[in-house]
Coordinates of N, CA and C in Angstrom, one line a residue:
M1 N -24.9 -12.2 8.7 CA -24.3 -11.5 7.5 C -23.6 -10.3 7.9
A2 N -22.5 -10.0 7.3 CA -21.7 -8.8 7.6 C -22.4 -7.6 6.9
A3 N -22.3 -6.5 7.5 CA -22.8 -5.3 6.9 C -22.1 -5.0 5.6
T4 N -22.8 -4.5 4.7 CA -22.2 -4.3 3.3 C -21.1 -3.2 3.4
G5 N -21.0 -2.4 4.5 CA -20.0 -1.5 4.6 C -18.7 -2.0 5.2
T6 N -18.7 -3.3 5.6 CA -17.5 -3.9 6.2 C -16.3 -3.8 5.2
T7 N -15.2 -3.4 5.8 CA -14.0 -3.3 5.0 C -13.0 -4.3 5.6
G8 N -12.2 -5.0 4.7 CA -11.3 -6.0 5.1 C -11.8 -7.4 4.9
W9 N -11.3 -8.3 5.7 CA -11.8 -9.7 5.6 C -13.0 -9.9 6.4
Y10 N -14.0 -10.6 5.9 CA -15.2 -10.9 6.7 C -15.8 -12.2 6.1
S11 N -16.7 -12.8 6.8 CA -17.4 -14.0 6.4 C -18.9 -13.9 6.6
R12 N -19.6 -14.5 5.7 CA -21.1 -14.5 5.8 C -21.5 -15.9 6.2
G13 N -20.7 -16.7 6.8 CA -21.0 -18.0 7.2 C -19.9 -19.0 6.9
Y14 N -19.6 -19.3 5.7 CA -18.6 -20.3 5.4 C -17.5 -19.9 4.4
L15 N -17.7 -18.8 3.7 CA -16.7 -18.3 2.7 C -16.1 -17.0 3.2
P16 N -14.8 -16.9 3.2 CA -14.2 -15.6 3.5 C -14.2 -14.7 2.3
H17 N -14.4 -13.4 2.6 CA -14.4 -12.4 1.5 C -13.5 -11.2 1.9
L18 N -12.9 -10.6 0.9 CA -12.0 -9.5 1.1 C -12.8 -8.3 0.4
N19 N -13.1 -7.3 1.3 CA -13.9 -6.2 0.8 C -13.0 -4.9 0.9
V20 N -12.4 -4.5 -0.1 CA -11.5 -3.4 -0.1 C -11.7 -2.6 -1.4
P21 N -12.3 -1.4 -1.4 CA -12.5 -0.7 -2.6 C -11.2 -0.4 -3.3
G22 N -11.2 -0.5 -4.6 CA -9.9 -0.3 -5.4 C -9.2 -1.6 -5.7
L23 N -9.6 -2.7 -5.2 CA -9.0 -4.0 -5.4 C -9.5 -4.7 -6.6
V24 N -8.6 -5.3 -7.4 CA -9.1 -6.1 -8.6 C -9.4 -7.5 -8.0
Q25 N -10.6 -8.0 -8.4 CA -11.1 -9.3 -7.8 C -11.9 -10.1 -8.9
S26 N -11.7 -11.4 -8.8 CA -12.5 -12.3 -9.6 C -13.6 -12.8 -8.7
I27 N -14.8 -12.9 -9.3 CA -16.0 -13.3 -8.6 C -16.7 -14.4 -9.4
T28 N -17.1 -15.5 -8.7 CA -17.9 -16.5 -9.3 C -19.1 -16.7 -8.4
T29 N -20.3 -16.6 -9.1 CA -21.5 -16.8 -8.4 C -22.4 -17.7 -9.2
H30 N -23.3 -18.5 -8.6 CA -24.1 -19.4 -9.4 C -25.5 -19.4 -9.0
L31 N -26.4 -19.9 -9.8 CA -27.8 -20.0 -9.6 C -28.1 -20.8 -8.4
G32 N -29.1 -20.6 -7.7 CA -29.5 -21.3 -6.4 C -29.7 -22.7 -6.6
D33 N -30.1 -23.2 -7.8 CA -30.3 -24.6 -8.0 C -29.2 -25.4 -8.7
S34 N -28.1 -24.7 -8.9 CA -27.0 -25.3 -9.7 C -26.2 -26.3 -9.0
L35 N -26.1 -26.2 -7.7 CA -25.4 -27.1 -6.8 C -26.2 -27.5 -5.6
P36 N -26.5 -28.7 -5.5 CA -27.3 -29.1 -4.2 C -26.5 -28.7 -3.0
K37 N -27.2 -28.2 -2.0 CA -26.6 -27.7 -0.8 C -25.6 -28.7 -0.2
A38 N -26.1 -30.0 -0.1 CA -25.2 -31.0 0.5 C -23.9 -31.1 -0.3
T39 N -24.0 -31.1 -1.6 CA -22.8 -31.2 -2.4 C -21.9 -30.0 -2.2
L40 N -22.4 -28.8 -2.1 CA -21.6 -27.6 -1.9 C -20.9 -27.7 -0.5
H41 N -21.7 -28.0 0.5 CA -21.1 -28.1 1.9 C -20.0 -29.2 2.0
R42 N -20.3 -30.3 1.3 CA -19.2 -31.4 1.3 C -18.0 -30.9 0.6
L43 N -18.1 -30.2 -0.6 CA -17.0 -29.7 -1.3 C -16.2 -28.7 -0.5
L44 N -16.9 -27.8 0.2 CA -16.2 -26.8 1.1 C -15.5 -27.5 2.2
A45 N -16.1 -28.5 2.8 CA -15.4 -29.2 3.9 C -14.2 -29.9 3.5
E46 N -14.3 -30.6 2.3 CA -13.3 -31.5 1.8 C -12.1 -30.6 1.3
T47 N -12.3 -29.4 0.9 CA -11.3 -28.6 0.4 C -11.0 -27.4 1.2
E48 N -11.3 -27.5 2.5 CA -11.1 -26.3 3.4 C -9.8 -25.7 3.4
R49 N -8.7 -26.5 3.2 CA -7.4 -25.9 3.2 C -6.7 -25.9 1.8
D50 N -7.5 -26.1 0.8 CA -6.9 -26.2 -0.5 C -7.8 -25.4 -1.5
D51 N -7.5 -24.1 -1.6 CA -8.3 -23.2 -2.4 C -8.3 -23.6 -3.9
I52 N -7.1 -24.1 -4.4 CA -7.0 -24.5 -5.8 C -7.9 -25.7 -6.1
A53 N -7.9 -26.7 -5.2 CA -8.8 -27.9 -5.4 C -10.2 -27.5 -5.3
R54 N -10.5 -26.6 -4.4 CA -11.9 -26.1 -4.3 C -12.4 -25.5 -5.6
R55 N -11.6 -24.6 -6.1 CA -12.0 -23.9 -7.4 C -12.1 -24.9 -8.5
Q56 N -11.2 -25.8 -8.6 CA -11.3 -26.8 -9.7 C -12.5 -27.6 -9.6
R57 N -12.8 -28.1 -8.4 CA -14.0 -29.0 -8.2 C -15.3 -28.2 -8.4
L58 N -15.3 -27.0 -7.9 CA -16.5 -26.2 -8.1 C -16.7 -25.9 -9.6
D59 N -15.7 -25.5 -10.3 CA -15.8 -25.2 -11.7 C -16.3 -26.4 -12.5
T60 N -15.8 -27.6 -12.2 CA -16.2 -28.8 -12.9 C -17.7 -29.1 -12.6
L61 N -18.1 -28.9 -11.4 CA -19.5 -29.1 -11.1 C -20.4 -28.1 -11.8
L62 N -20.0 -26.9 -11.8 CA -20.8 -25.8 -12.4 C -20.9 -26.0 -14.0
D63 N -19.7 -26.4 -14.5 CA -19.7 -26.6 -16.0 C -20.5 -27.8 -16.5
A64 N -20.9 -28.7 -15.5 CA -21.7 -29.8 -15.9 C -23.1 -29.4 -16.2
G65 N -23.5 -28.2 -15.8 CA -24.8 -27.6 -16.2 C -26.0 -28.1 -15.4
H66 N -25.8 -28.3 -14.1 CA -26.9 -28.8 -13.3 C -27.9 -27.6 -13.0
G67 N -29.2 -28.0 -12.7 CA -30.2 -27.0 -12.4 C -31.0 -26.6 -13.6
A68 N -31.8 -25.6 -13.4 CA -32.7 -25.1 -14.5 C -31.9 -24.3 -15.6
C69 N -30.7 -23.9 -15.3 CA -29.8 -23.1 -16.2 C -30.6 -21.9 -16.8
W70 N -31.2 -21.1 -15.9 CA -31.9 -19.9 -16.4 C -31.1 -19.0 -17.2
L71 N -29.8 -19.0 -17.0 CA -28.9 -18.0 -17.7 C -28.7 -18.4 -19.1
S72 N -29.1 -19.6 -19.5 CA -29.0 -20.0 -20.9 C -30.1 -19.4 -21.8
R73 N -31.1 -18.8 -21.1 CA -32.2 -18.1 -21.9 C -31.7 -16.7 -22.2
A74 N -31.8 -16.3 -23.5 CA -31.3 -15.1 -24.0 C -31.8 -13.9 -23.2
E75 N -33.1 -13.8 -22.9 CA -33.6 -12.6 -22.1 C -33.0 -12.5 -20.7
I76 N -32.7 -13.6 -20.1 CA -32.1 -13.6 -18.8 C -30.6 -13.3 -18.8
A77 N -29.9 -13.9 -19.8 CA -28.5 -13.6 -19.9 C -28.3 -12.1 -20.3
E78 N -29.2 -11.6 -21.2 CA -29.1 -10.1 -21.5 C -29.3 -9.2 -20.3
L79 N -30.3 -9.6 -19.5 CA -30.6 -8.9 -18.3 C -29.3 -8.8 -17.4
V80 N -28.7 -9.9 -17.2 CA -27.5 -10.0 -16.3 C -26.4 -9.2 -16.9
E81 N -26.2 -9.4 -18.2 CA -25.1 -8.6 -18.9 C -25.3 -7.1 -18.8
Q82 N -26.6 -6.7 -19.1 CA -26.9 -5.3 -19.0 C -26.6 -4.7 -17.6
T83 N -26.9 -5.5 -16.6 CA -26.7 -5.1 -15.2 C -25.2 -4.9 -15.0
L84 N -24.4 -5.8 -15.4 CA -22.9 -5.7 -15.3 C -22.4 -4.5 -16.0
L85 N -22.9 -4.3 -17.2 CA -22.4 -3.1 -18.0 C -22.8 -1.8 -17.4
E86 N -24.0 -1.7 -16.8 CA -24.5 -0.5 -16.2 C -23.6 0.0 -15.1
G87 N -23.0 -0.9 -14.3 CA -22.2 -0.5 -13.2 C -20.7 -0.2 -13.6
D88 N -20.4 -0.5 -14.8 CA -19.0 -0.3 -15.3 C -18.7 1.2 -15.3
G89 N -17.7 1.6 -14.6 CA -17.3 3.0 -14.6 C -18.0 3.8 -13.4
E90 N -19.0 3.2 -12.8 CA -19.7 3.9 -11.7 C -19.3 3.2 -10.4
C91 N -19.4 1.9 -10.3 CA -19.1 1.2 -9.0 C -17.9 0.4 -9.2
Y92 N -17.5 0.1 -10.4 CA -16.3 -0.7 -10.7 C -15.9 -0.6 -12.1
R93 N -14.7 -1.1 -12.4 CA -14.2 -1.2 -13.8 C -14.4 -2.7 -14.1
L94 N -15.2 -2.9 -15.1 CA -15.5 -4.3 -15.6 C -14.4 -4.7 -16.5
L95 N -13.6 -5.7 -16.1 CA -12.5 -6.1 -16.9 C -12.7 -7.3 -17.8
S96 N -13.5 -8.3 -17.3 CA -13.8 -9.5 -18.0 C -15.0 -10.1 -17.4
W97 N -15.8 -10.8 -18.2 CA -16.9 -11.6 -17.7 C -17.4 -12.6 -18.7
V98 N -18.1 -13.6 -18.1 CA -18.8 -14.6 -18.9 C -20.0 -15.1 -18.2
I99 N -21.1 -15.1 -18.9 CA -22.4 -15.6 -18.3 C -22.6 -17.0 -18.8
M100 N -22.5 -18.0 -18.0 CA -22.6 -19.4 -18.3 C -24.1 -19.8 -18.0
P101 N -24.5 -21.0 -18.5 CA -25.9 -21.4 -18.3 C -26.4 -21.3 -16.8
N102 N -25.5 -21.6 -15.9 CA -25.9 -21.7 -14.5 C -25.0 -20.9 -13.5
H103 N -24.1 -20.2 -14.1 CA -23.2 -19.4 -13.2 C -22.6 -18.2 -14.0
L104 N -21.8 -17.4 -13.2 CA -21.3 -16.2 -13.7 C -19.9 -16.0 -13.2
H105 N -18.9 -15.7 -14.1 CA -17.6 -15.3 -13.7 C -17.4 -13.8 -14.1
V106 N -16.9 -13.0 -13.2 CA -16.7 -11.6 -13.4 C -15.3 -11.2 -12.8
L107 N -14.6 -10.3 -13.5 CA -13.4 -9.7 -13.1 C -13.6 -8.2 -13.0
I108 N -13.4 -7.7 -11.9 CA -13.6 -6.2 -11.7 C -12.6 -5.6 -10.8
E109 N -12.5 -4.3 -11.0 CA -11.7 -3.5 -10.0 C -12.8 -2.6 -9.4
T110 N -13.0 -2.8 -8.1 CA -14.0 -1.9 -7.4 C -13.5 -0.5 -7.3
L111 N -14.4 0.4 -7.4 CA -14.1 1.9 -7.3 C -14.5 2.4 -6.0
P112 N -13.7 3.1 -5.2 CA -14.1 3.7 -4.0 C -15.3 4.6 -4.1
P113 N -16.1 4.6 -3.2 CA -16.0 4.0 -1.9 C -16.7 2.6 -1.8
M114 N -17.1 2.1 -2.9 CA -17.9 0.8 -2.9 C -17.0 -0.4 -2.9
G115 N -17.3 -1.3 -2.0 CA -16.6 -2.6 -1.9 C -17.3 -3.7 -2.6
L116 N -16.6 -4.8 -2.7 CA -17.1 -6.0 -3.4 C -18.5 -6.4 -2.9
G117 N -18.7 -6.5 -1.6 CA -19.9 -7.0 -1.0 C -21.1 -6.2 -1.5
E118 N -21.0 -4.9 -1.6 CA -22.1 -4.1 -2.0 C -22.3 -4.2 -3.5
V119 N -21.3 -4.4 -4.3 CA -21.4 -4.6 -5.7 C -22.1 -5.9 -6.0
V120 N -21.7 -7.0 -5.4 CA -22.4 -8.2 -5.7 C -23.8 -8.2 -5.2
R121 N -24.1 -7.6 -4.0 CA -25.4 -7.5 -3.5 C -26.3 -6.8 -4.5
R122 N -25.8 -5.7 -5.1 CA -26.6 -5.0 -6.1 C -26.9 -5.8 -7.4
W123 N -25.8 -6.5 -7.9 CA -26.0 -7.4 -9.0 C -27.1 -8.4 -8.8
K124 N -27.0 -9.1 -7.7 CA -27.9 -10.2 -7.4 C -29.3 -9.7 -7.1
G125 N -29.4 -8.6 -6.3 CA -30.7 -8.1 -6.0 C -31.5 -7.7 -7.2
S126 N -30.9 -6.9 -8.1 CA -31.7 -6.4 -9.2 C -31.9 -7.5 -10.2
T127 N -31.0 -8.3 -10.5 CA -31.2 -9.4 -11.5 C -32.1 -10.5 -11.0
S128 N -32.1 -10.8 -9.7 CA -33.0 -11.8 -9.3 C -34.5 -11.4 -9.3
R129 N -34.7 -10.2 -8.9 CA -36.1 -9.6 -9.0 C -36.6 -9.6 -10.5
A130 N -35.8 -9.1 -11.3 CA -36.2 -9.0 -12.8 C -36.3 -10.3 -13.4
A131 N -35.3 -11.2 -13.2 CA -35.3 -12.6 -13.8 C -36.5 -13.4 -13.3
N132 N -36.8 -13.3 -12.0 CA -38.0 -14.0 -11.5 C -39.2 -13.5 -12.1
G133 N -39.3 -12.2 -12.3 CA -40.5 -11.6 -12.9 C -40.7 -12.1 -14.3
R134 N -39.6 -12.1 -15.1 CA -39.7 -12.6 -16.5 C -40.0 -14.1 -16.6
L135 N -39.5 -14.8 -15.6 CA -39.7 -16.3 -15.6 C -41.0 -16.7 -15.0
G136 N -41.7 -15.8 -14.3 CA -42.9 -16.1 -13.7 C -42.7 -17.0 -12.5
R137 N -41.6 -16.8 -11.8 CA -41.3 -17.6 -10.6 C -41.0 -16.7 -9.4
S138 N -40.9 -17.3 -8.3 CA -40.5 -16.6 -7.1 C -39.4 -17.5 -6.3
G139 N -38.8 -16.9 -5.3 CA -37.8 -17.6 -4.5 C -36.4 -17.2 -4.9
A140 N -35.5 -17.9 -4.3 CA -34.1 -17.6 -4.5 C -33.7 -17.9 -6.0
F141 N -33.1 -16.9 -6.6 CA -32.6 -17.1 -8.0 C -31.1 -17.4 -7.9
W142 N -30.3 -16.6 -7.2 CA -28.9 -16.9 -7.0 C -28.6 -17.6 -5.7
E143 N -27.5 -18.3 -5.7 CA -27.0 -18.9 -4.4 C -26.7 -17.7 -3.5
R144 N -26.9 -17.8 -2.2 CA -26.7 -16.7 -1.3 C -25.3 -16.1 -1.3
D145 N -24.3 -17.0 -1.3 CA -22.9 -16.5 -1.2 C -22.2 -16.5 -2.6
Y146 N -21.0 -16.2 -2.6 CA -20.2 -16.2 -3.9 C -18.8 -16.4 -3.5
F147 N -18.0 -16.8 -4.5 CA -16.6 -17.0 -4.4 C -15.8 -15.8 -4.9
D148 N -14.8 -15.3 -4.2 CA -14.0 -14.2 -4.8 C -12.6 -14.5 -4.5
R149 N -11.8 -13.9 -5.3 CA -10.3 -14.0 -5.2 C -9.7 -12.7 -5.7
Y150 N -8.8 -12.1 -4.8 CA -8.2 -10.9 -5.3 C -7.0 -11.2 -6.2
I151 N -6.7 -10.3 -7.1 CA -5.7 -10.5 -8.1 C -4.4 -10.0 -7.6
R152 N -3.4 -10.9 -7.6 CA -2.1 -10.6 -7.0 C -1.1 -9.7 -7.8
D153 N -1.1 -10.0 -9.1 CA -0.2 -9.3 -10.0 C -0.6 -9.4 -11.4
D154 N 0.1 -8.9 -12.4 CA -0.2 -8.8 -13.8 C -0.4 -10.2 -14.4
A155 N 0.5 -11.2 -14.0 CA 0.4 -12.5 -14.5 C -0.8 -13.2 -14.0
H156 N -1.2 -13.0 -12.8 CA -2.5 -13.5 -12.3 C -3.7 -12.9 -13.0
L157 N -3.6 -11.6 -13.2 CA -4.7 -10.9 -14.0 C -4.9 -11.5 -15.4
A158 N -3.8 -11.8 -16.1 CA -3.8 -12.4 -17.4 C -4.4 -13.8 -17.4
A159 N -4.0 -14.6 -16.4 CA -4.4 -15.9 -16.2 C -5.9 -16.0 -15.9
V160 N -6.4 -15.1 -15.0 CA -7.8 -15.1 -14.7 C -8.7 -14.6 -15.9
T161 N -8.2 -13.6 -16.6 CA -8.9 -13.1 -17.7 C -9.1 -14.2 -18.8
R162 N -8.0 -14.9 -19.0 CA -8.0 -16.0 -20.0 C -8.9 -17.1 -19.5
Y163 N -8.9 -17.5 -18.2 CA -9.8 -18.5 -17.7 C -11.2 -18.1 -17.9
I164 N -11.6 -16.9 -17.5 CA -13.0 -16.4 -17.6 C -13.5 -16.5 -19.1
E165 N -12.7 -16.0 -20.0 CA -13.1 -15.9 -21.4 C -13.1 -17.3 -22.0
Q166 N -12.3 -18.2 -21.6 CA -12.2 -19.5 -22.1 C -13.2 -20.5 -21.5
N167 N -13.9 -20.1 -20.5 CA -14.8 -21.0 -19.7 C -15.9 -21.7 -20.6
P168 N -16.5 -21.0 -21.6 CA -17.4 -21.7 -22.5 C -16.8 -22.7 -23.4
V169 N -15.5 -22.5 -23.7 CA -14.8 -23.4 -24.5 C -14.5 -24.7 -23.7
K170 N -14.0 -24.4 -22.5 CA -13.7 -25.5 -21.6 C -14.9 -26.4 -21.3
A171 N -16.0 -25.8 -21.2 CA -17.3 -26.5 -20.9 C -17.9 -27.2 -22.1
G172 N -17.2 -27.0 -23.3 CA -17.7 -27.6 -24.5 C -18.9 -27.0 -25.1
L173 N -19.1 -25.7 -24.8 CA -20.3 -25.0 -25.4 C -20.0 -24.3 -26.7
V174 N -18.7 -23.9 -27.0 CA -18.3 -23.3 -28.3 C -16.9 -23.7 -28.5
A175 N -16.5 -23.5 -29.8 CA -15.1 -23.8 -30.2 C -14.1 -22.7 -29.8
R176 N -14.6 -21.4 -29.9 CA -13.8 -20.3 -29.6 C -14.5 -19.4 -28.6
A177 N -13.8 -18.7 -27.7 CA -14.4 -17.9 -26.7 C -15.2 -16.8 -27.3
E178 N -14.8 -16.2 -28.5 CA -15.5 -15.2 -29.2 C -16.8 -15.6 -29.7
D179 N -17.1 -16.9 -29.8 CA -18.4 -17.4 -30.3 C -19.5 -17.4 -29.2
W180 N -19.1 -17.3 -27.9 CA -20.0 -17.3 -26.8 C -20.6 -15.9 -26.6
R181 N -21.9 -15.7 -26.9 CA -22.5 -14.4 -27.0 C -22.4 -13.6 -25.7
Y182 N -22.4 -14.2 -24.5 CA -22.6 -13.5 -23.3 C -21.2 -13.4 -22.5
G183 N -20.3 -12.7 -23.1 CA -19.0 -12.6 -22.4 C -18.2 -11.5 -23.0
S184 N -17.1 -11.1 -22.3 CA -16.3 -10.0 -22.8 C -15.5 -10.4 -24.1
A185 N -15.2 -11.6 -24.3 CA -14.5 -12.0 -25.6 C -15.4 -11.7 -26.8
W186 N -16.6 -12.1 -26.7 CA -17.6 -11.8 -27.8 C -17.7 -10.3 -28.0
R187 N -17.9 -9.6 -26.9 CA -18.2 -8.1 -27.0 C -17.0 -7.4 -27.6
R188 N -15.8 -7.8 -27.2 CA -14.5 -7.2 -27.7 C -14.4 -7.4 -29.2
E189 N -14.7 -8.7 -29.7 CA -14.7 -9.0 -31.1 C -15.8 -8.3 -31.9
A190 N -17.0 -8.2 -31.3 CA -18.1 -7.6 -32.0 C -17.9 -6.1 -32.1
G191 N -17.0 -5.6 -31.2 CA -16.6 -4.2 -31.3 C -17.4 -3.1 -31.2

């Protein structure tokens, strides 16, 4: 595993990450049981040179709702949401997010000197300890790695924001993004 202070491109095994404070990035991470390891490794191998196909296939698998879906429990979703909100303005600017039953999509701008790797490590560390305690379980809560993509321009930013907020609609969980309680669309409407 690369040191959390690594700047630039690095890998923790099979996914490349860009760690540059001040960059706007989209992050997807999922619960440890939401994708069988063999399925994930096969998907990564089959889409090695096609990032778009990888994202589409990963999203389809995650939206199918495999695993225990601990994030569908209100007390766990609230814990994750509170963790995201607490870092807003301190370690990053939180631009958009949605907490799905077995995964999380977040759009942030990291604030110097903290890079993306440290931000995600903090999210996962604190939420996994607290969630496991509330659930009376032990072991891995989140999948070890995560997917990230830096935002290229304003059009890309708008498309990613729309994708994140519409994820519960796409997955068939609600009719309107604003109806999904654990996301930036609901929070903006609730005001």
